PDB file of C-alpha atoms in Angstrom:
ATOM      1  CA  MET A   1     -37.783   3.953   8.861  1.00  0.00           C
ATOM      2  CA  THR A   2     -34.833   2.946   6.686  1.00  0.00           C
ATOM      3  CA  LYS A   3     -32.101   5.396   5.727  1.00  0.00           C
ATOM      4  CA  LEU A   4     -33.301   5.353   2.123  1.00  0.00           C
ATOM      5  CA  ALA A   5     -36.825   6.217   3.239  1.00  0.00           C
ATOM      6  CA  GLU A   6     -35.455   9.031   5.407  1.00  0.00           C
ATOM      7  CA  TRP A   7     -33.476  10.519   2.525  1.00  0.00           C
ATOM      8  CA  LEU A   8     -36.391  10.201   0.112  1.00  0.00           C
ATOM      9  CA  LEU A   9     -38.718  11.867   2.607  1.00  0.00           C
ATOM     10  CA  GLY A  10     -36.264  14.699   3.139  1.00  0.00           C
ATOM     11  CA  LEU A  11     -35.818  15.169  -0.619  1.00  0.00           C
ATOM     12  CA  ALA A  12     -39.577  15.040  -1.164  1.00  0.00           C
ATOM     13  CA  LEU A  13     -40.184  17.700   1.493  1.00  0.00           C
ATOM     14  CA  LEU A  14     -37.455  20.004   0.179  1.00  0.00           C
ATOM     15  CA  GLY A  15     -38.551  19.401  -3.407  1.00  0.00           C
ATOM     16  CA  GLY A  16     -42.149  20.074  -2.529  1.00  0.00           C
ATOM     17  CA  GLY A  17     -41.232  23.285  -0.760  1.00  0.00           C
ATOM     18  CA  TRP A  18     -39.111  24.414  -3.714  1.00  0.00           C
ATOM     19  CA  ALA A  19     -41.838  23.579  -6.249  1.00  0.00           C
ATOM     20  CA  THR A  20     -44.491  25.393  -4.217  1.00  0.00           C
ATOM     21  CA  LEU A  21     -42.401  28.552  -4.008  1.00  0.00           C
ATOM     22  CA  THR A  22     -41.141  28.399  -7.607  1.00  0.00           C
ATOM     23  CA  PHE A  23     -44.325  27.647  -9.537  1.00  0.00           C
ATOM     24  CA  ASP A  24     -46.398  29.794  -7.186  1.00  0.00           C
ATOM     25  CA  PRO A  25     -49.694  27.891  -7.192  1.00  0.00           C
ATOM     26  CA  LEU A  26     -50.757  29.886  -4.132  1.00  0.00           C
ATOM     27  CA  GLY A  27     -50.145  33.218  -5.841  1.00  0.00           C
ATOM     28  CA  LEU A  28     -47.904  34.469  -3.033  1.00  0.00           C
ATOM     29  CA  ARG A  29     -45.879  36.781  -5.296  1.00  0.00           C
ATOM     30  CA  LEU A  30     -42.489  36.772  -3.581  1.00  0.00           C
ATOM     31  CA  PRO A  31     -40.004  39.587  -4.337  1.00  0.00           C
ATOM     32  CA  LEU A  32     -38.336  39.292  -7.768  1.00  0.00           C
ATOM     33  CA  ALA A  33     -34.779  38.798  -6.460  1.00  0.00           C
ATOM     34  CA  GLY A  34     -35.980  35.970  -4.210  1.00  0.00           C
ATOM     35  CA  ARG A  35     -37.728  34.198  -7.068  1.00  0.00           C
ATOM     36  CA  GLN A  36     -34.715  34.640  -9.363  1.00  0.00           C
ATOM     37  CA  LEU A  37     -32.488  33.055  -6.737  1.00  0.00           C
ATOM     38  CA  LEU A  38     -34.910  30.246  -6.009  1.00  0.00           C
ATOM     39  CA  TRP A  39     -35.591  28.547  -9.332  1.00  0.00           C
ATOM     40  CA  PRO A  40     -31.996  27.443 -10.149  1.00  0.00           C
ATOM     41  CA  LEU A  41     -31.399  26.231  -6.559  1.00  0.00           C
ATOM     42  CA  PRO A  42     -31.536  22.451  -7.257  1.00  0.00           C
ATOM     43  CA  ALA A  43     -28.959  22.858 -10.036  1.00  0.00           C
ATOM     44  CA  TYR A  44     -26.881  25.074  -7.756  1.00  0.00           C
ATOM     45  CA  LEU A  45     -26.862  22.522  -4.939  1.00  0.00           C
ATOM     46  CA  LEU A  46     -25.810  19.765  -7.355  1.00  0.00           C
ATOM     47  CA  VAL A  47     -22.956  21.860  -8.788  1.00  0.00           C
ATOM     48  CA  ALA A  48     -21.843  22.905  -5.285  1.00  0.00           C
ATOM     49  CA  PHE A  49     -21.827  19.267  -4.175  1.00  0.00           C
ATOM     50  CA  GLY A  50     -19.839  18.331  -7.292  1.00  0.00           C
ATOM     51  CA  CYS A  51     -17.257  21.050  -6.568  1.00  0.00           C
ATOM     52  CA  TYR A  52     -16.956  19.860  -2.960  1.00  0.00           C
ATOM     53  CA  SER A  53     -16.463  16.253  -4.103  1.00  0.00           C
ATOM     54  CA  LEU A  54     -13.816  17.215  -6.664  1.00  0.00           C
ATOM     55  CA  ALA A  55     -11.965  19.396  -4.142  1.00  0.00           C
ATOM     56  CA  THR A  56     -12.020  16.607  -1.531  1.00  0.00           C
ATOM     57  CA  VAL A  57     -10.636  14.065  -4.001  1.00  0.00           C
ATOM     58  CA  GLY A  58      -7.930  16.496  -5.127  1.00  0.00           C
ATOM     59  CA  TYR A  59      -6.948  17.480  -1.590  1.00  0.00           C
ATOM     60  CA  ARG A  60      -6.679  13.885  -0.409  1.00  0.00           C
ATOM     61  CA  LEU A  61      -4.630  13.033  -3.505  1.00  0.00           C
ATOM     62  CA  ALA A  62      -2.238  15.875  -2.728  1.00  0.00           C
ATOM     63  CA  THR A  63      -1.840  15.003   0.965  1.00  0.00           C
ATOM     64  CA  PHE A  64      -1.680  11.200   0.733  1.00  0.00           C
ATOM     65  CA  ASN A  65       1.792  10.263   2.007  1.00  0.00           C
ATOM     66  CA  ASP A  66       3.928   7.566   0.432  1.00  0.00           C
ATOM     67  CA  CYS A  67       4.319   4.392   2.490  1.00  0.00           C
ATOM     68  CA  ARG A  68       7.602   3.080   1.194  1.00  0.00           C
ATOM     69  CA  GLY A  69       7.728   0.023   3.440  1.00  0.00           C
ATOM     70  CA  ALA A  70       4.203  -1.035   2.555  1.00  0.00           C
ATOM     71  CA  SER A  71       4.927  -0.504  -1.144  1.00  0.00           C
ATOM     72  CA  GLU A  72       8.014  -2.746  -1.073  1.00  0.00           C
ATOM     73  CA  GLU A  73       6.157  -5.389   0.893  1.00  0.00           C
ATOM     74  CA  LEU A  74       3.313  -5.274  -1.650  1.00  0.00           C
ATOM     75  CA  GLN A  75       5.725  -5.598  -4.592  1.00  0.00           C
ATOM     76  CA  THR A  76       7.321  -8.679  -3.011  1.00  0.00           C
ATOM     77  CA  GLN A  77       3.897 -10.215  -2.431  1.00  0.00           C
ATOM     78  CA  ILE A  78       2.875  -9.497  -6.044  1.00  0.00           C
ATOM     79  CA  GLN A  79       5.997 -11.209  -7.380  1.00  0.00           C
ATOM     80  CA  GLU A  80       5.426 -14.150  -5.051  1.00  0.00           C
ATOM     81  CA  ALA A  81       1.814 -14.463  -6.204  1.00  0.00           C
ATOM     82  CA  ARG A  82       2.781 -14.282  -9.888  1.00  0.00           C
ATOM     83  CA  ARG A  83       5.412 -16.995  -9.459  1.00  0.00           C
ATOM     84  CA  ASP A  84       2.957 -19.173  -7.560  1.00  0.00           C
ATOM     85  CA  LEU A  85       0.206 -18.770 -10.152  1.00  0.00           C
ATOM     86  CA  ALA A  86       2.620 -19.288 -13.064  1.00  0.00           C
ATOM     87  CA  ALA A  87       3.744 -22.528 -11.422  1.00  0.00           C
ATOM     88  CA  ARG A  88       0.122 -23.647 -11.280  1.00  0.00           C
ATOM     89  CA  GLY A  89      -0.241 -23.059 -14.984  1.00  0.00           C
ATOM     90  CA  PHE A  90      -2.006 -19.710 -14.972  1.00  0.00           C
ATOM     91  CA  ARG A  91      -1.216 -17.735 -18.120  1.00  0.00           C
ATOM     92  CA  PHE A  92      -0.980 -13.968 -17.787  1.00  0.00           C
TER      93      PHE A  92
ATOM     94  CA  VAL B   1       9.431   8.752  -4.107  1.00  0.00           C
ATOM     95  CA  VAL B   2       8.559   5.041  -4.403  1.00  0.00           C
ATOM     96  CA  GLU B   3       9.942   2.662  -7.034  1.00  0.00           C
ATOM     97  CA  VAL B   4       7.807   0.274  -9.059  1.00  0.00           C
ATOM     98  CA  VAL B   5       9.506  -3.049  -9.930  1.00  0.00           C
ATOM     99  CA  ASP B   6       8.529  -5.900 -12.271  1.00  0.00           C
ATOM    100  CA  LEU B   7       8.912  -9.685 -11.881  1.00  0.00           C
ATOM    101  CA  GLU B   8      12.682  -9.577 -12.482  1.00  0.00           C
ATOM    102  CA  GLY B   9      13.118  -6.836  -9.924  1.00  0.00           C
ATOM    103  CA  ALA B  10      14.024  -4.263 -12.568  1.00  0.00           C
ATOM    104  CA  VAL B  11      12.832  -0.757 -11.812  1.00  0.00           C
ATOM    105  CA  GLU B  12       9.907   0.061 -14.113  1.00  0.00           C
ATOM    106  CA  GLY B  13       9.199   3.557 -12.855  1.00  0.00           C
ATOM    107  CA  THR B  14       8.744   5.839  -9.908  1.00  0.00           C
ATOM    108  CA  LEU B  15       5.632   7.235  -8.261  1.00  0.00           C
ATOM    109  CA  ALA B  16       6.235  10.973  -8.146  1.00  0.00           C
ATOM    110  CA  THR B  17       4.495  12.501  -5.143  1.00  0.00           C
ATOM    111  CA  GLY B  18       5.225  15.873  -6.746  1.00  0.00           C
ATOM    112  CA  ALA B  19       2.899  15.167  -9.663  1.00  0.00           C
ATOM    113  CA  ASP B  20       0.207  13.961  -7.232  1.00  0.00           C
ATOM    114  CA  GLN B  21       0.452  17.217  -5.319  1.00  0.00           C
ATOM    115  CA  VAL B  22       0.280  19.349  -8.467  1.00  0.00           C
ATOM    116  CA  VAL B  23      -2.751  17.489  -9.837  1.00  0.00           C
ATOM    117  CA  GLY B  24      -4.416  17.371  -6.420  1.00  0.00           C
ATOM    118  CA  MET B  25      -4.047  21.050  -5.662  1.00  0.00           C
ATOM    119  CA  GLY B  26      -4.968  21.795  -9.279  1.00  0.00           C
ATOM    120  CA  LEU B  27      -8.295  20.044  -8.725  1.00  0.00           C
ATOM    121  CA  VAL B  28      -8.817  22.002  -5.505  1.00  0.00           C
ATOM    122  CA  GLY B  29      -8.081  25.295  -7.267  1.00  0.00           C
ATOM    123  CA  PHE B  30     -10.336  24.449 -10.207  1.00  0.00           C
ATOM    124  CA  SER B  31     -13.187  23.509  -7.855  1.00  0.00           C
ATOM    125  CA  LEU B  32     -12.818  26.793  -5.964  1.00  0.00           C
ATOM    126  CA  VAL B  33     -12.893  28.854  -9.161  1.00  0.00           C
ATOM    127  CA  VAL B  34     -15.981  27.059 -10.469  1.00  0.00           C
ATOM    128  CA  PHE B  35     -17.733  27.282  -7.096  1.00  0.00           C
ATOM    129  CA  THR B  36     -17.000  30.977  -6.696  1.00  0.00           C
ATOM    130  CA  TYR B  37     -18.080  31.924 -10.234  1.00  0.00           C
ATOM    131  CA  TYR B  38     -21.229  29.806 -10.028  1.00  0.00           C
ATOM    132  CA  THR B  39     -22.141  31.143  -6.566  1.00  0.00           C
ATOM    133  CA  ILE B  40     -21.851  34.744  -7.751  1.00  0.00           C
ATOM    134  CA  TRP B  41     -23.944  33.859 -10.813  1.00  0.00           C
ATOM    135  CA  VAL B  42     -26.795  32.117  -8.975  1.00  0.00           C
ATOM    136  CA  ILE B  43     -26.779  33.592  -5.443  1.00  0.00           C
ATOM    137  CA  VAL B  44     -25.280  37.084  -5.654  1.00  0.00           C
ATOM    138  CA  LEU B  45     -26.450  38.510  -8.996  1.00  0.00           C
ATOM    139  CA  PRO B  46     -30.205  38.636  -8.182  1.00  0.00           C
ATOM    140  CA  PHE B  47     -29.379  41.186  -5.473  1.00  0.00           C
ATOM    141  CA  VAL B  48     -27.149  43.307  -7.681  1.00  0.00           C
ATOM    142  CA  ASP B  49     -28.702  46.243  -9.547  1.00  0.00           C
ATOM    143  CA  SER B  50     -29.303  45.335 -13.215  1.00  0.00           C
ATOM    144  CA  SER B  51     -27.242  48.317 -14.426  1.00  0.00           C
ATOM    145  CA  HIS B  52     -24.135  47.208 -12.484  1.00  0.00           C
ATOM    146  CA  ILE B  53     -21.092  46.187 -14.576  1.00  0.00           C
ATOM    147  CA  LEU B  54     -20.857  42.805 -12.782  1.00  0.00           C
ATOM    148  CA  HIS B  55     -23.714  41.428 -14.919  1.00  0.00           C
ATOM    149  CA  SER B  56     -21.576  41.777 -18.063  1.00  0.00           C
ATOM    150  CA  TYR B  57     -19.311  38.958 -16.845  1.00  0.00           C
ATOM    151  CA  PHE B  58     -22.167  36.448 -16.733  1.00  0.00           C
ATOM    152  CA  LEU B  59     -24.479  34.866 -19.295  1.00  0.00           C
ATOM    153  CA  ALA B  60     -28.261  34.910 -19.043  1.00  0.00           C
ATOM    154  CA  ARG B  61     -29.593  33.131 -15.984  1.00  0.00           C
ATOM    155  CA  GLU B  62     -31.033  30.200 -17.964  1.00  0.00           C
ATOM    156  CA  TYR B  63     -27.506  29.057 -18.833  1.00  0.00           C
ATOM    157  CA  ALA B  64     -26.771  28.562 -15.126  1.00  0.00           C
ATOM    158  CA  VAL B  65     -28.998  25.493 -15.383  1.00  0.00           C
ATOM    159  CA  ILE B  66     -28.507  24.535 -19.049  1.00  0.00           C
ATOM    160  CA  LEU B  67     -24.683  24.409 -18.955  1.00  0.00           C
ATOM    161  CA  PRO B  68     -24.364  22.085 -15.917  1.00  0.00           C
ATOM    162  CA  ALA B  69     -27.151  19.891 -17.367  1.00  0.00           C
ATOM    163  CA  VAL B  70     -25.297  19.577 -20.692  1.00  0.00           C
ATOM    164  CA  ALA B  71     -22.015  18.936 -18.877  1.00  0.00           C
ATOM    165  CA  GLY B  72     -23.701  16.249 -16.783  1.00  0.00           C
ATOM    166  CA  LEU B  73     -25.152  14.528 -19.857  1.00  0.00           C
ATOM    167  CA  LEU B  74     -21.726  14.651 -21.526  1.00  0.00           C
ATOM    168  CA  LEU B  75     -20.202  13.024 -18.453  1.00  0.00           C
ATOM    169  CA  VAL B  76     -22.799  10.243 -18.489  1.00  0.00           C
ATOM    170  CA  LEU B  77     -22.125   9.753 -22.219  1.00  0.00           C
ATOM    171  CA  LEU B  78     -18.360   9.465 -21.655  1.00  0.00           C
ATOM    172  CA  VAL B  79     -18.665   7.097 -18.694  1.00  0.00           C
ATOM    173  CA  GLY B  80     -21.203   4.961 -20.548  1.00  0.00           C
ATOM    174  CA  THR B  81     -18.960   4.773 -23.609  1.00  0.00           C
ATOM    175  CA  PHE B  82     -16.016   3.751 -21.431  1.00  0.00           C
ATOM    176  CA  VAL B  83     -18.029   1.004 -19.738  1.00  0.00           C
ATOM    177  CA  ALA B  84     -19.334  -0.238 -23.098  1.00  0.00           C
ATOM    178  CA  MET B  85     -15.811  -0.369 -24.531  1.00  0.00           C
ATOM    179  CA  VAL B  86     -14.430  -2.298 -21.556  1.00  0.00           C
ATOM    180  CA  MET B  87     -17.328  -4.759 -21.604  1.00  0.00           C
ATOM    181  CA  TRP B  88     -16.921  -5.259 -25.365  1.00  0.00           C
ATOM    182  CA  LYS B  89     -13.186  -5.860 -24.984  1.00  0.00           C
ATOM    183  CA  ASN B  90     -13.792  -8.489 -22.276  1.00  0.00           C
ATOM    184  CA  ARG B  91     -16.490 -10.455 -24.063  1.00  0.00           C
ATOM    185  CA  LYS B  92     -15.786 -14.190 -24.227  1.00  0.00           C
ATOM    186  CA  PRO B  93     -16.905 -16.393 -27.156  1.00  0.00           C
ATOM    187  CA  ALA B  94     -19.712 -18.830 -26.263  1.00  0.00           C
ATOM    188  CA  LYS B  95     -18.415 -22.270 -25.253  1.00  0.00           C
ATOM    189  CA  LYS B  96     -18.603 -24.946 -27.932  1.00  0.00           C
ATOM    190  CA  ILE B  97     -20.080 -28.269 -26.807  1.00  0.00           C
ATOM    191  CA  ASP B  98     -18.535 -31.317 -28.537  1.00  0.00           C
TER     192      ASP B  98
END
C-alpha cells in the first residue's frame, strides 16, 4: 500500500470512529463531558498541529547560527554570476 | 552579524541575528499561549463544574470551532490574493508574429 493510501486509511478510520461517537447513531449515550470534549476534536487537532508548526519554525529561526564564511563565499559567487550574465547580454 | 554587499562591494545592510532571535522566540511564545488557551477551552472545561469562575474567561463552545475556521479561511484568502497579485505582475504579453 502506498503512503498516501496508508494516511487516507488512517484518517478514514479515525474520522469514522469520531463520527460514530459524535453523531451517536448507535444511541450509546456517552457521558456529557465526554461528548462535549469529543465534537470539537478535529478542529482541536488542527489548531494544535498549527501551533506546533509555528513554534518549530520560530524556534529554528531563533537558533539558526550565522555562517559568515559561507555568506561571504555566496556573495562573491553572486557577483561573479551577475558579471558573467551581464557580459552575455542578460539585462537585470 | 553578517554583512550584505552589492555588485560594487558596498555594504547594503547587515543580517541581525538579534532580530531573528526576538521574532523566533516571539513565535514560540505566541504558539504556547494559543495552545494553552485553546487546550483549556476544548479539553479542560468540559470537566470543570459549570458554576466555576474559569468558564467566564471563555466564549461559548461553538466558537472554539468557528473562530479557527474563520481564521483559516482568512489565511487562504490572503495567500490566494498574494499568489494572484504575483502572477498578475509577472504576466507576459502574447508574442506578436510578423
